[in-house]
Amino acid sequence: MNLNTRIKNYWEGEAQGYSEAIEDELNGFERKAWADLVLEYAPSRDCLDILDIGTGPGFFPIVLTQGGHNVTGIDLTENMIEFARFNLAREGVNANLMTMDCQNLKFPDNSFDLLVCRNLTWTLDDPARAYKEWYRVLRPGGRILIFDACWYLHRFDENLKIAYEKKEKEVLMKYGHPMHQHKNQAEDDALSRKLFMSDKVRPQWDLDIMLKLGFSKVFADTSVGERVLNEEQQDRNSMHPPFLAGGEK
């Protein structure tokens, strides 16, 4: 089994848990916080053609379509798309949802004004190829917004590992559960040691590859967690805070 298939199979099994997390966000302050954050960095246009890469259970298609934009959501895993369809129907929202490999997009060149991607790039087996595809489908003057974190850098840096283990003990005592839980924790641990992004220092890696691909400008924001995470989430994610890496074509 190649790595991309193994990654796909893993996320098929995680779909329900992620859908439940999305439901919590839609019922909380995160709905408006994320929409405001994305549109702050988006091109200034009343109606954008947006591609949500790795849409999962459909959070961005819901909040951005409700803002008056045309949203297409893609995901490699069929289960994620099924949950996305369910969540959009429950919200009374229409968006174009498709099962598709984000490293091999089926869209023409220059198709979208804005690309958004949340907590996906760390899972890719060939992110450089993916970024090249994303650049291709972005219109001139369009922007890409990538939200992610250095989830597993502590497994490749001894000092970070010591600090991470200390923090995990604190989180367990404080909240009664670990910093992160997955349905298949053993597979998560195994994959984390094989994934390309796990040992990369980000968002610097992302900015470097975007410049190499020809983006006219790049930018980063390492404080986005203060806007989209509650106090407990910020505490639990303090060893791998979320960042934004963006570029304009």
PDB file of C-alpha atoms in Angstrom:
ATOM      1  CA  MET A   1       0.000   0.000   0.000  1.00  0.00           C
ATOM      2  CA  ASN A   2       1.484   3.365  -1.015  1.00  0.00           C
ATOM      3  CA  LEU A   3       1.611   6.205   1.486  1.00  0.00           C
ATOM      4  CA  ASN A   4      -1.142   8.288  -0.137  1.00  0.00           C
ATOM      5  CA  THR A   5      -3.585   5.358   0.028  1.00  0.00           C
ATOM      6  CA  ARG A   6      -2.643   4.716   3.628  1.00  0.00           C
ATOM      7  CA  ILE A   7      -3.266   8.375   4.498  1.00  0.00           C
ATOM      8  CA  LYS A   8      -6.651   8.264   2.740  1.00  0.00           C
ATOM      9  CA  ASN A   9      -7.690   5.128   4.623  1.00  0.00           C
ATOM     10  CA  TYR A  10      -6.696   6.688   7.930  1.00  0.00           C
ATOM     11  CA  TRP A  11      -8.824   9.808   7.382  1.00  0.00           C
ATOM     12  CA  GLU A  12     -11.822   7.780   6.223  1.00  0.00           C
ATOM     13  CA  GLY A  13     -11.930   6.458   9.785  1.00  0.00           C
ATOM     14  CA  GLU A  14     -11.571   9.903  11.361  1.00  0.00           C
ATOM     15  CA  ALA A  15     -14.481  11.535   9.510  1.00  0.00           C
ATOM     16  CA  GLN A  16     -17.163  11.197  12.184  1.00  0.00           C
ATOM     17  CA  GLY A  17     -14.989  12.643  14.943  1.00  0.00           C
ATOM     18  CA  TYR A  18     -14.066  15.604  12.776  1.00  0.00           C
ATOM     19  CA  SER A  19     -17.702  16.178  11.852  1.00  0.00           C
ATOM     20  CA  GLU A  20     -18.588  16.360  15.547  1.00  0.00           C
ATOM     21  CA  ALA A  21     -15.793  18.895  16.064  1.00  0.00           C
ATOM     22  CA  ILE A  22     -17.109  20.956  13.149  1.00  0.00           C
ATOM     23  CA  GLU A  23     -20.576  20.963  14.691  1.00  0.00           C
ATOM     24  CA  ASP A  24     -19.126  22.397  17.902  1.00  0.00           C
ATOM     25  CA  GLU A  25     -17.404  25.149  15.901  1.00  0.00           C
ATOM     26  CA  LEU A  26     -20.569  25.999  14.003  1.00  0.00           C
ATOM     27  CA  ASN A  27     -22.398  26.383  17.307  1.00  0.00           C
ATOM     28  CA  GLY A  28     -19.684  28.529  18.857  1.00  0.00           C
ATOM     29  CA  PHE A  29     -17.796  31.763  18.302  1.00  0.00           C
ATOM     30  CA  GLU A  30     -15.553  29.990  15.792  1.00  0.00           C
ATOM     31  CA  ARG A  31     -18.100  30.291  12.978  1.00  0.00           C
ATOM     32  CA  LYS A  32     -17.782  34.078  12.789  1.00  0.00           C
ATOM     33  CA  ALA A  33     -14.136  34.155  13.886  1.00  0.00           C
ATOM     34  CA  TRP A  34     -12.983  31.943  11.012  1.00  0.00           C
ATOM     35  CA  ALA A  35     -15.152  33.705   8.428  1.00  0.00           C
ATOM     36  CA  ASP A  36     -13.825  37.096   9.517  1.00  0.00           C
ATOM     37  CA  LEU A  37     -10.220  35.861   9.469  1.00  0.00           C
ATOM     38  CA  VAL A  38     -10.456  34.374   5.973  1.00  0.00           C
ATOM     39  CA  LEU A  39     -12.177  37.404   4.468  1.00  0.00           C
ATOM     40  CA  GLU A  40      -9.685  39.770   6.103  1.00  0.00           C
ATOM     41  CA  TYR A  41      -6.928  38.202   3.981  1.00  0.00           C
ATOM     42  CA  ALA A  42      -9.052  37.438   0.890  1.00  0.00           C
ATOM     43  CA  PRO A  43      -9.149  39.574  -2.262  1.00  0.00           C
ATOM     44  CA  SER A  44     -11.595  42.460  -1.895  1.00  0.00           C
ATOM     45  CA  ARG A  45     -14.598  41.295  -3.896  1.00  0.00           C
ATOM     46  CA  ASP A  46     -18.256  40.878  -2.984  1.00  0.00           C
ATOM     47  CA  CYS A  47     -18.567  37.409  -4.516  1.00  0.00           C
ATOM     48  CA  LEU A  48     -15.476  35.214  -4.667  1.00  0.00           C
ATOM     49  CA  ASP A  49     -15.008  31.862  -6.357  1.00  0.00           C
ATOM     50  CA  ILE A  50     -13.421  29.873  -3.512  1.00  0.00           C
ATOM     51  CA  LEU A  51     -11.833  26.426  -3.422  1.00  0.00           C
ATOM     52  CA  ASP A  52     -11.690  24.795   0.005  1.00  0.00           C
ATOM     53  CA  ILE A  53      -8.901  22.219  -0.191  1.00  0.00           C
ATOM     54  CA  GLY A  54      -9.410  19.328   2.206  1.00  0.00           C
ATOM     55  CA  THR A  55     -12.882  20.493   3.133  1.00  0.00           C
ATOM     56  CA  GLY A  56     -13.419  17.630   5.585  1.00  0.00           C
ATOM     57  CA  PRO A  57     -16.944  17.842   7.044  1.00  0.00           C
ATOM     58  CA  GLY A  58     -17.640  21.131   5.259  1.00  0.00           C
ATOM     59  CA  PHE A  59     -16.933  23.950   7.710  1.00  0.00           C
ATOM     60  CA  PHE A  60     -15.656  26.531   5.211  1.00  0.00           C
ATOM     61  CA  PRO A  61     -18.319  25.830   2.539  1.00  0.00           C
ATOM     62  CA  ILE A  62     -20.931  26.544   5.191  1.00  0.00           C
ATOM     63  CA  VAL A  63     -19.540  29.767   6.650  1.00  0.00           C
ATOM     64  CA  LEU A  64     -18.237  31.219   3.373  1.00  0.00           C
ATOM     65  CA  THR A  65     -21.296  30.367   1.260  1.00  0.00           C
ATOM     66  CA  GLN A  66     -23.432  32.028   3.904  1.00  0.00           C
ATOM     67  CA  GLY A  67     -21.253  35.098   3.340  1.00  0.00           C
ATOM     68  CA  GLY A  68     -22.379  35.242  -0.299  1.00  0.00           C
ATOM     69  CA  HIS A  69     -19.465  33.463  -1.988  1.00  0.00           C
ATOM     70  CA  ASN A  70     -19.337  30.553  -4.449  1.00  0.00           C
ATOM     71  CA  VAL A  71     -17.543  27.699  -2.694  1.00  0.00           C
ATOM     72  CA  THR A  72     -16.249  24.380  -3.995  1.00  0.00           C
ATOM     73  CA  GLY A  73     -15.066  21.906  -1.372  1.00  0.00           C
ATOM     74  CA  ILE A  74     -12.852  18.940  -2.214  1.00  0.00           C
ATOM     75  CA  ASP A  75     -11.555  16.081  -0.103  1.00  0.00           C
ATOM     76  CA  LEU A  76      -9.721  12.843  -0.832  1.00  0.00           C
ATOM     77  CA  THR A  77     -11.936  10.831   1.488  1.00  0.00           C
ATOM     78  CA  GLU A  78     -15.483   9.814   0.580  1.00  0.00           C
ATOM     79  CA  ASN A  79     -16.585   9.721   4.224  1.00  0.00           C
ATOM     80  CA  MET A  80     -15.554  13.338   4.762  1.00  0.00           C
ATOM     81  CA  ILE A  81     -17.568  14.429   1.729  1.00  0.00           C
ATOM     82  CA  GLU A  82     -20.603  12.474   2.925  1.00  0.00           C
ATOM     83  CA  PHE A  83     -20.459  14.202   6.306  1.00  0.00           C
ATOM     84  CA  ALA A  84     -19.977  17.544   4.517  1.00  0.00           C
ATOM     85  CA  ARG A  85     -23.128  16.947   2.460  1.00  0.00           C
ATOM     86  CA  PHE A  86     -25.047  16.124   5.624  1.00  0.00           C
ATOM     87  CA  ASN A  87     -23.764  19.219   7.440  1.00  0.00           C
ATOM     88  CA  LEU A  88     -24.507  21.550   4.517  1.00  0.00           C
ATOM     89  CA  ALA A  89     -28.028  20.143   4.178  1.00  0.00           C
ATOM     90  CA  ARG A  90     -28.642  20.668   7.893  1.00  0.00           C
ATOM     91  CA  GLU A  91     -27.505  24.292   7.532  1.00  0.00           C
ATOM     92  CA  GLY A  92     -29.578  24.832   4.380  1.00  0.00           C
ATOM     93  CA  VAL A  93     -26.468  25.676   2.355  1.00  0.00           C
ATOM     94  CA  ASN A  94     -25.608  24.734  -1.236  1.00  0.00           C
ATOM     95  CA  ALA A  95     -21.989  24.299  -2.333  1.00  0.00           C
ATOM     96  CA  ASN A  96     -20.150  22.137  -4.832  1.00  0.00           C
ATOM     97  CA  LEU A  97     -18.642  19.156  -2.984  1.00  0.00           C
ATOM     98  CA  MET A  98     -16.322  16.726  -4.756  1.00  0.00           C
ATOM     99  CA  THR A  99     -14.071  13.790  -3.921  1.00  0.00           C
ATOM    100  CA  MET A 100     -10.710  14.734  -5.404  1.00  0.00           C
ATOM    101  CA  ASP A 101      -6.976  14.404  -4.790  1.00  0.00           C
ATOM    102  CA  CYS A 102      -5.701  17.904  -4.024  1.00  0.00           C
ATOM    103  CA  GLN A 103      -2.347  16.955  -5.549  1.00  0.00           C
ATOM    104  CA  ASN A 104      -4.033  16.278  -8.904  1.00  0.00           C
ATOM    105  CA  LEU A 105      -6.823  18.832  -9.348  1.00  0.00           C
ATOM    106  CA  LYS A 106      -9.433  18.412 -12.102  1.00  0.00           C
ATOM    107  CA  PHE A 107      -9.981  22.150 -12.603  1.00  0.00           C
ATOM    108  CA  PRO A 108      -8.791  24.370 -15.473  1.00  0.00           C
ATOM    109  CA  ASP A 109      -6.042  26.922 -14.943  1.00  0.00           C
ATOM    110  CA  ASN A 110      -7.073  30.196 -13.286  1.00  0.00           C
ATOM    111  CA  SER A 111     -10.371  28.888 -11.879  1.00  0.00           C
ATOM    112  CA  PHE A 112     -10.534  30.476  -8.402  1.00  0.00           C
ATOM    113  CA  ASP A 113     -10.102  33.836  -6.676  1.00  0.00           C
ATOM    114  CA  LEU A 114      -9.299  32.299  -3.307  1.00  0.00           C
ATOM    115  CA  LEU A 115      -7.967  28.964  -2.073  1.00  0.00           C
ATOM    116  CA  VAL A 116      -8.349  28.059   1.604  1.00  0.00           C
ATOM    117  CA  CYS A 117      -6.862  25.045   3.323  1.00  0.00           C
ATOM    118  CA  ARG A 118      -7.101  24.173   7.009  1.00  0.00           C
ATOM    119  CA  ASN A 119      -5.178  21.420   8.813  1.00  0.00           C
ATOM    120  CA  LEU A 120      -4.438  19.489   5.631  1.00  0.00           C
ATOM    121  CA  THR A 121      -0.954  20.249   4.356  1.00  0.00           C
ATOM    122  CA  TRP A 122       0.748  18.316   7.154  1.00  0.00           C
ATOM    123  CA  THR A 123      -0.934  15.126   5.865  1.00  0.00           C
ATOM    124  CA  LEU A 124       0.301  15.340   2.254  1.00  0.00           C
ATOM    125  CA  ASP A 125       2.847  12.911   0.857  1.00  0.00           C
ATOM    126  CA  ASP A 126       4.009  15.433  -1.798  1.00  0.00           C
ATOM    127  CA  PRO A 127       3.162  18.982  -0.691  1.00  0.00           C
ATOM    128  CA  ALA A 128       5.434  20.631  -3.277  1.00  0.00           C
ATOM    129  CA  ARG A 129       3.388  19.007  -6.040  1.00  0.00           C
ATOM    130  CA  ALA A 130       0.192  20.104  -4.308  1.00  0.00           C
ATOM    131  CA  TYR A 131       1.324  23.734  -4.021  1.00  0.00           C
ATOM    132  CA  LYS A 132       2.200  23.737  -7.730  1.00  0.00           C
ATOM    133  CA  GLU A 133      -1.320  22.527  -8.573  1.00  0.00           C
ATOM    134  CA  TRP A 134      -2.870  25.124  -6.286  1.00  0.00           C
ATOM    135  CA  TYR A 135      -0.882  27.892  -7.942  1.00  0.00           C
ATOM    136  CA  ARG A 136      -2.095  26.671 -11.346  1.00  0.00           C
ATOM    137  CA  VAL A 137      -5.822  26.942 -10.540  1.00  0.00           C
ATOM    138  CA  LEU A 138      -5.515  30.326  -8.817  1.00  0.00           C
ATOM    139  CA  ARG A 139      -6.365  33.399 -10.855  1.00  0.00           C
ATOM    140  CA  PRO A 140      -3.847  36.255 -11.206  1.00  0.00           C
ATOM    141  CA  GLY A 141      -4.339  38.503  -8.205  1.00  0.00           C
ATOM    142  CA  GLY A 142      -5.937  35.628  -6.298  1.00  0.00           C
ATOM    143  CA  ARG A 143      -4.753  34.444  -2.916  1.00  0.00           C
ATOM    144  CA  ILE A 144      -4.098  31.196  -1.102  1.00  0.00           C
ATOM    145  CA  LEU A 145      -4.562  30.927   2.679  1.00  0.00           C
ATOM    146  CA  ILE A 146      -3.084  27.879   4.371  1.00  0.00           C
ATOM    147  CA  PHE A 147      -3.869  27.260   8.042  1.00  0.00           C
ATOM    148  CA  ASP A 148      -1.867  24.564   9.787  1.00  0.00           C
ATOM    149  CA  ALA A 149       0.592  23.875  12.624  1.00  0.00           C
ATOM    150  CA  CYS A 150       3.864  22.047  13.248  1.00  0.00           C
ATOM    151  CA  TRP A 151       2.012  19.107  14.749  1.00  0.00           C
ATOM    152  CA  TYR A 152       4.897  16.633  14.994  1.00  0.00           C
ATOM    153  CA  LEU A 153       8.093  18.666  15.019  1.00  0.00           C
ATOM    154  CA  HIS A 154       8.630  17.570  18.633  1.00  0.00           C
ATOM    155  CA  ARG A 155       9.335  14.043  17.367  1.00  0.00           C
ATOM    156  CA  PHE A 156      12.383  15.313  15.492  1.00  0.00           C
ATOM    157  CA  ASP A 157      13.758  17.832  18.006  1.00  0.00           C
ATOM    158  CA  GLU A 158      14.926  16.612  21.415  1.00  0.00           C
ATOM    159  CA  ASN A 159      14.380  19.919  23.215  1.00  0.00           C
ATOM    160  CA  LEU A 160      10.863  20.227  21.823  1.00  0.00           C
ATOM    161  CA  LYS A 161      10.191  16.621  22.789  1.00  0.00           C
ATOM    162  CA  ILE A 162      11.068  17.297  26.439  1.00  0.00           C
ATOM    163  CA  ALA A 163       8.885  20.416  26.507  1.00  0.00           C
ATOM    164  CA  TYR A 164       6.029  18.592  24.742  1.00  0.00           C
ATOM    165  CA  GLU A 165       6.016  15.691  27.194  1.00  0.00           C
ATOM    166  CA  LYS A 166       5.962  18.112  30.111  1.00  0.00           C
ATOM    167  CA  LYS A 167       3.060  20.020  28.574  1.00  0.00           C
ATOM    168  CA  GLU A 168       1.117  16.860  27.839  1.00  0.00           C
ATOM    169  CA  LYS A 169       1.278  15.864  31.509  1.00  0.00           C
ATOM    170  CA  GLU A 170       0.006  19.310  32.485  1.00  0.00           C
ATOM    171  CA  VAL A 171      -2.877  19.056  30.001  1.00  0.00           C
ATOM    172  CA  LEU A 172      -3.850  15.597  31.255  1.00  0.00           C
ATOM    173  CA  MET A 173      -3.974  16.812  34.834  1.00  0.00           C
ATOM    174  CA  LYS A 174      -5.803  20.025  33.956  1.00  0.00           C
ATOM    175  CA  TYR A 175      -8.410  18.769  31.462  1.00  0.00           C
ATOM    176  CA  GLY A 176      -8.489  14.997  31.923  1.00  0.00           C
ATOM    177  CA  HIS A 177      -7.535  14.161  28.327  1.00  0.00           C
ATOM    178  CA  PRO A 178      -4.411  14.412  26.137  1.00  0.00           C
ATOM    179  CA  MET A 179      -3.629  17.323  23.860  1.00  0.00           C
ATOM    180  CA  HIS A 180      -4.899  15.400  20.838  1.00  0.00           C
ATOM    181  CA  GLN A 181      -6.870  12.192  20.412  1.00  0.00           C
ATOM    182  CA  HIS A 182      -7.545  10.165  17.273  1.00  0.00           C
ATOM    183  CA  LYS A 183      -9.725   7.128  16.665  1.00  0.00           C
ATOM    184  CA  ASN A 184      -6.708   5.168  15.416  1.00  0.00           C
ATOM    185  CA  GLN A 185      -3.946   6.566  17.598  1.00  0.00           C
ATOM    186  CA  ALA A 186      -1.436   3.870  16.645  1.00  0.00           C
ATOM    187  CA  GLU A 187      -1.782   4.674  12.940  1.00  0.00           C
ATOM    188  CA  ASP A 188      -1.570   8.384  13.687  1.00  0.00           C
ATOM    189  CA  ASP A 189       1.714   7.815  15.508  1.00  0.00           C
ATOM    190  CA  ALA A 190       3.089   5.654  12.691  1.00  0.00           C
ATOM    191  CA  LEU A 191       2.102   8.043   9.906  1.00  0.00           C
ATOM    192  CA  SER A 192       3.457  11.077  11.730  1.00  0.00           C
ATOM    193  CA  ARG A 193       6.971   9.662  11.397  1.00  0.00           C
ATOM    194  CA  LYS A 194       6.605   9.175   7.636  1.00  0.00           C
ATOM    195  CA  LEU A 195       4.872  12.359   6.551  1.00  0.00           C
ATOM    196  CA  PHE A 196       6.947  14.898   4.651  1.00  0.00           C
ATOM    197  CA  MET A 197       5.921  17.915   6.708  1.00  0.00           C
ATOM    198  CA  SER A 198       6.483  16.411  10.151  1.00  0.00           C
ATOM    199  CA  ASP A 199      10.088  17.584  10.513  1.00  0.00           C
ATOM    200  CA  LYS A 200       9.737  20.891   8.613  1.00  0.00           C
ATOM    201  CA  VAL A 201       9.955  24.281  10.312  1.00  0.00           C
ATOM    202  CA  ARG A 202       6.814  26.074   9.263  1.00  0.00           C
ATOM    203  CA  PRO A 203       5.488  28.445   8.031  1.00  0.00           C
ATOM    204  CA  GLN A 204       8.952  29.240   6.640  1.00  0.00           C
ATOM    205  CA  TRP A 205       8.919  26.106   4.472  1.00  0.00           C
ATOM    206  CA  ASP A 206       5.563  27.115   2.977  1.00  0.00           C
ATOM    207  CA  LEU A 207       6.673  30.664   2.205  1.00  0.00           C
ATOM    208  CA  ASP A 208       9.868  29.421   0.537  1.00  0.00           C
ATOM    209  CA  ILE A 209       8.033  27.000  -1.763  1.00  0.00           C
ATOM    210  CA  MET A 210       5.432  29.612  -2.700  1.00  0.00           C
ATOM    211  CA  LEU A 211       8.132  32.087  -3.705  1.00  0.00           C
ATOM    212  CA  LYS A 212       9.864  29.377  -5.721  1.00  0.00           C
ATOM    213  CA  LEU A 213       6.600  28.646  -7.567  1.00  0.00           C
ATOM    214  CA  GLY A 214       6.180  32.281  -8.563  1.00  0.00           C
ATOM    215  CA  PHE A 215       3.780  33.866  -6.079  1.00  0.00           C
ATOM    216  CA  SER A 216       4.178  37.644  -6.317  1.00  0.00           C
ATOM    217  CA  LYS A 217       4.010  38.075  -2.546  1.00  0.00           C
ATOM    218  CA  VAL A 218       3.840  35.835   0.502  1.00  0.00           C
ATOM    219  CA  PHE A 219       2.859  36.520   4.096  1.00  0.00           C
ATOM    220  CA  ALA A 220       2.426  34.742   7.425  1.00  0.00           C
ATOM    221  CA  ASP A 221       0.502  35.202  10.650  1.00  0.00           C
ATOM    222  CA  THR A 222       1.556  33.132  13.649  1.00  0.00           C
ATOM    223  CA  SER A 223      -1.024  34.634  16.013  1.00  0.00           C
ATOM    224  CA  VAL A 224      -4.226  33.342  14.387  1.00  0.00           C
ATOM    225  CA  GLY A 225      -4.866  30.981  17.302  1.00  0.00           C
ATOM    226  CA  GLU A 226      -5.676  33.963  19.504  1.00  0.00           C
ATOM    227  CA  ARG A 227      -8.647  34.690  17.223  1.00  0.00           C
ATOM    228  CA  VAL A 228     -10.048  31.230  16.464  1.00  0.00           C
ATOM    229  CA  LEU A 229      -9.269  29.137  19.555  1.00  0.00           C
ATOM    230  CA  ASN A 230     -10.823  29.438  22.999  1.00  0.00           C
ATOM    231  CA  GLU A 231      -8.672  29.656  26.121  1.00  0.00           C
ATOM    232  CA  GLU A 232      -8.506  25.903  26.675  1.00  0.00           C
ATOM    233  CA  GLN A 233      -7.692  25.218  23.017  1.00  0.00           C
ATOM    234  CA  GLN A 234      -4.919  27.794  23.058  1.00  0.00           C
ATOM    235  CA  ASP A 235      -3.474  26.107  26.130  1.00  0.00           C
ATOM    236  CA  ARG A 236      -3.716  22.625  24.612  1.00  0.00           C
ATOM    237  CA  ASN A 237      -2.164  23.822  21.353  1.00  0.00           C
ATOM    238  CA  SER A 238       0.585  25.919  22.884  1.00  0.00           C
ATOM    239  CA  MET A 239       3.270  23.472  21.692  1.00  0.00           C
ATOM    240  CA  HIS A 240       2.004  23.664  18.122  1.00  0.00           C
ATOM    241  CA  PRO A 241       0.061  26.906  17.688  1.00  0.00           C
ATOM    242  CA  PRO A 242      -1.785  27.401  14.387  1.00  0.00           C
ATOM    243  CA  PHE A 243      -0.326  29.650  11.728  1.00  0.00           C
ATOM    244  CA  LEU A 244      -1.416  31.191   8.457  1.00  0.00           C
ATOM    245  CA  ALA A 245       0.859  30.981   5.412  1.00  0.00           C
ATOM    246  CA  GLY A 246      -0.460  32.944   2.461  1.00  0.00           C
ATOM    247  CA  GLY A 247       0.464  33.967  -1.035  1.00  0.00           C
ATOM    248  CA  GLU A 248      -0.810  36.145  -3.878  1.00  0.00           C
ATOM    249  CA  LYS A 249      -0.437  35.134  -7.514  1.00  0.00           C
TER     250      LYS A 249
END
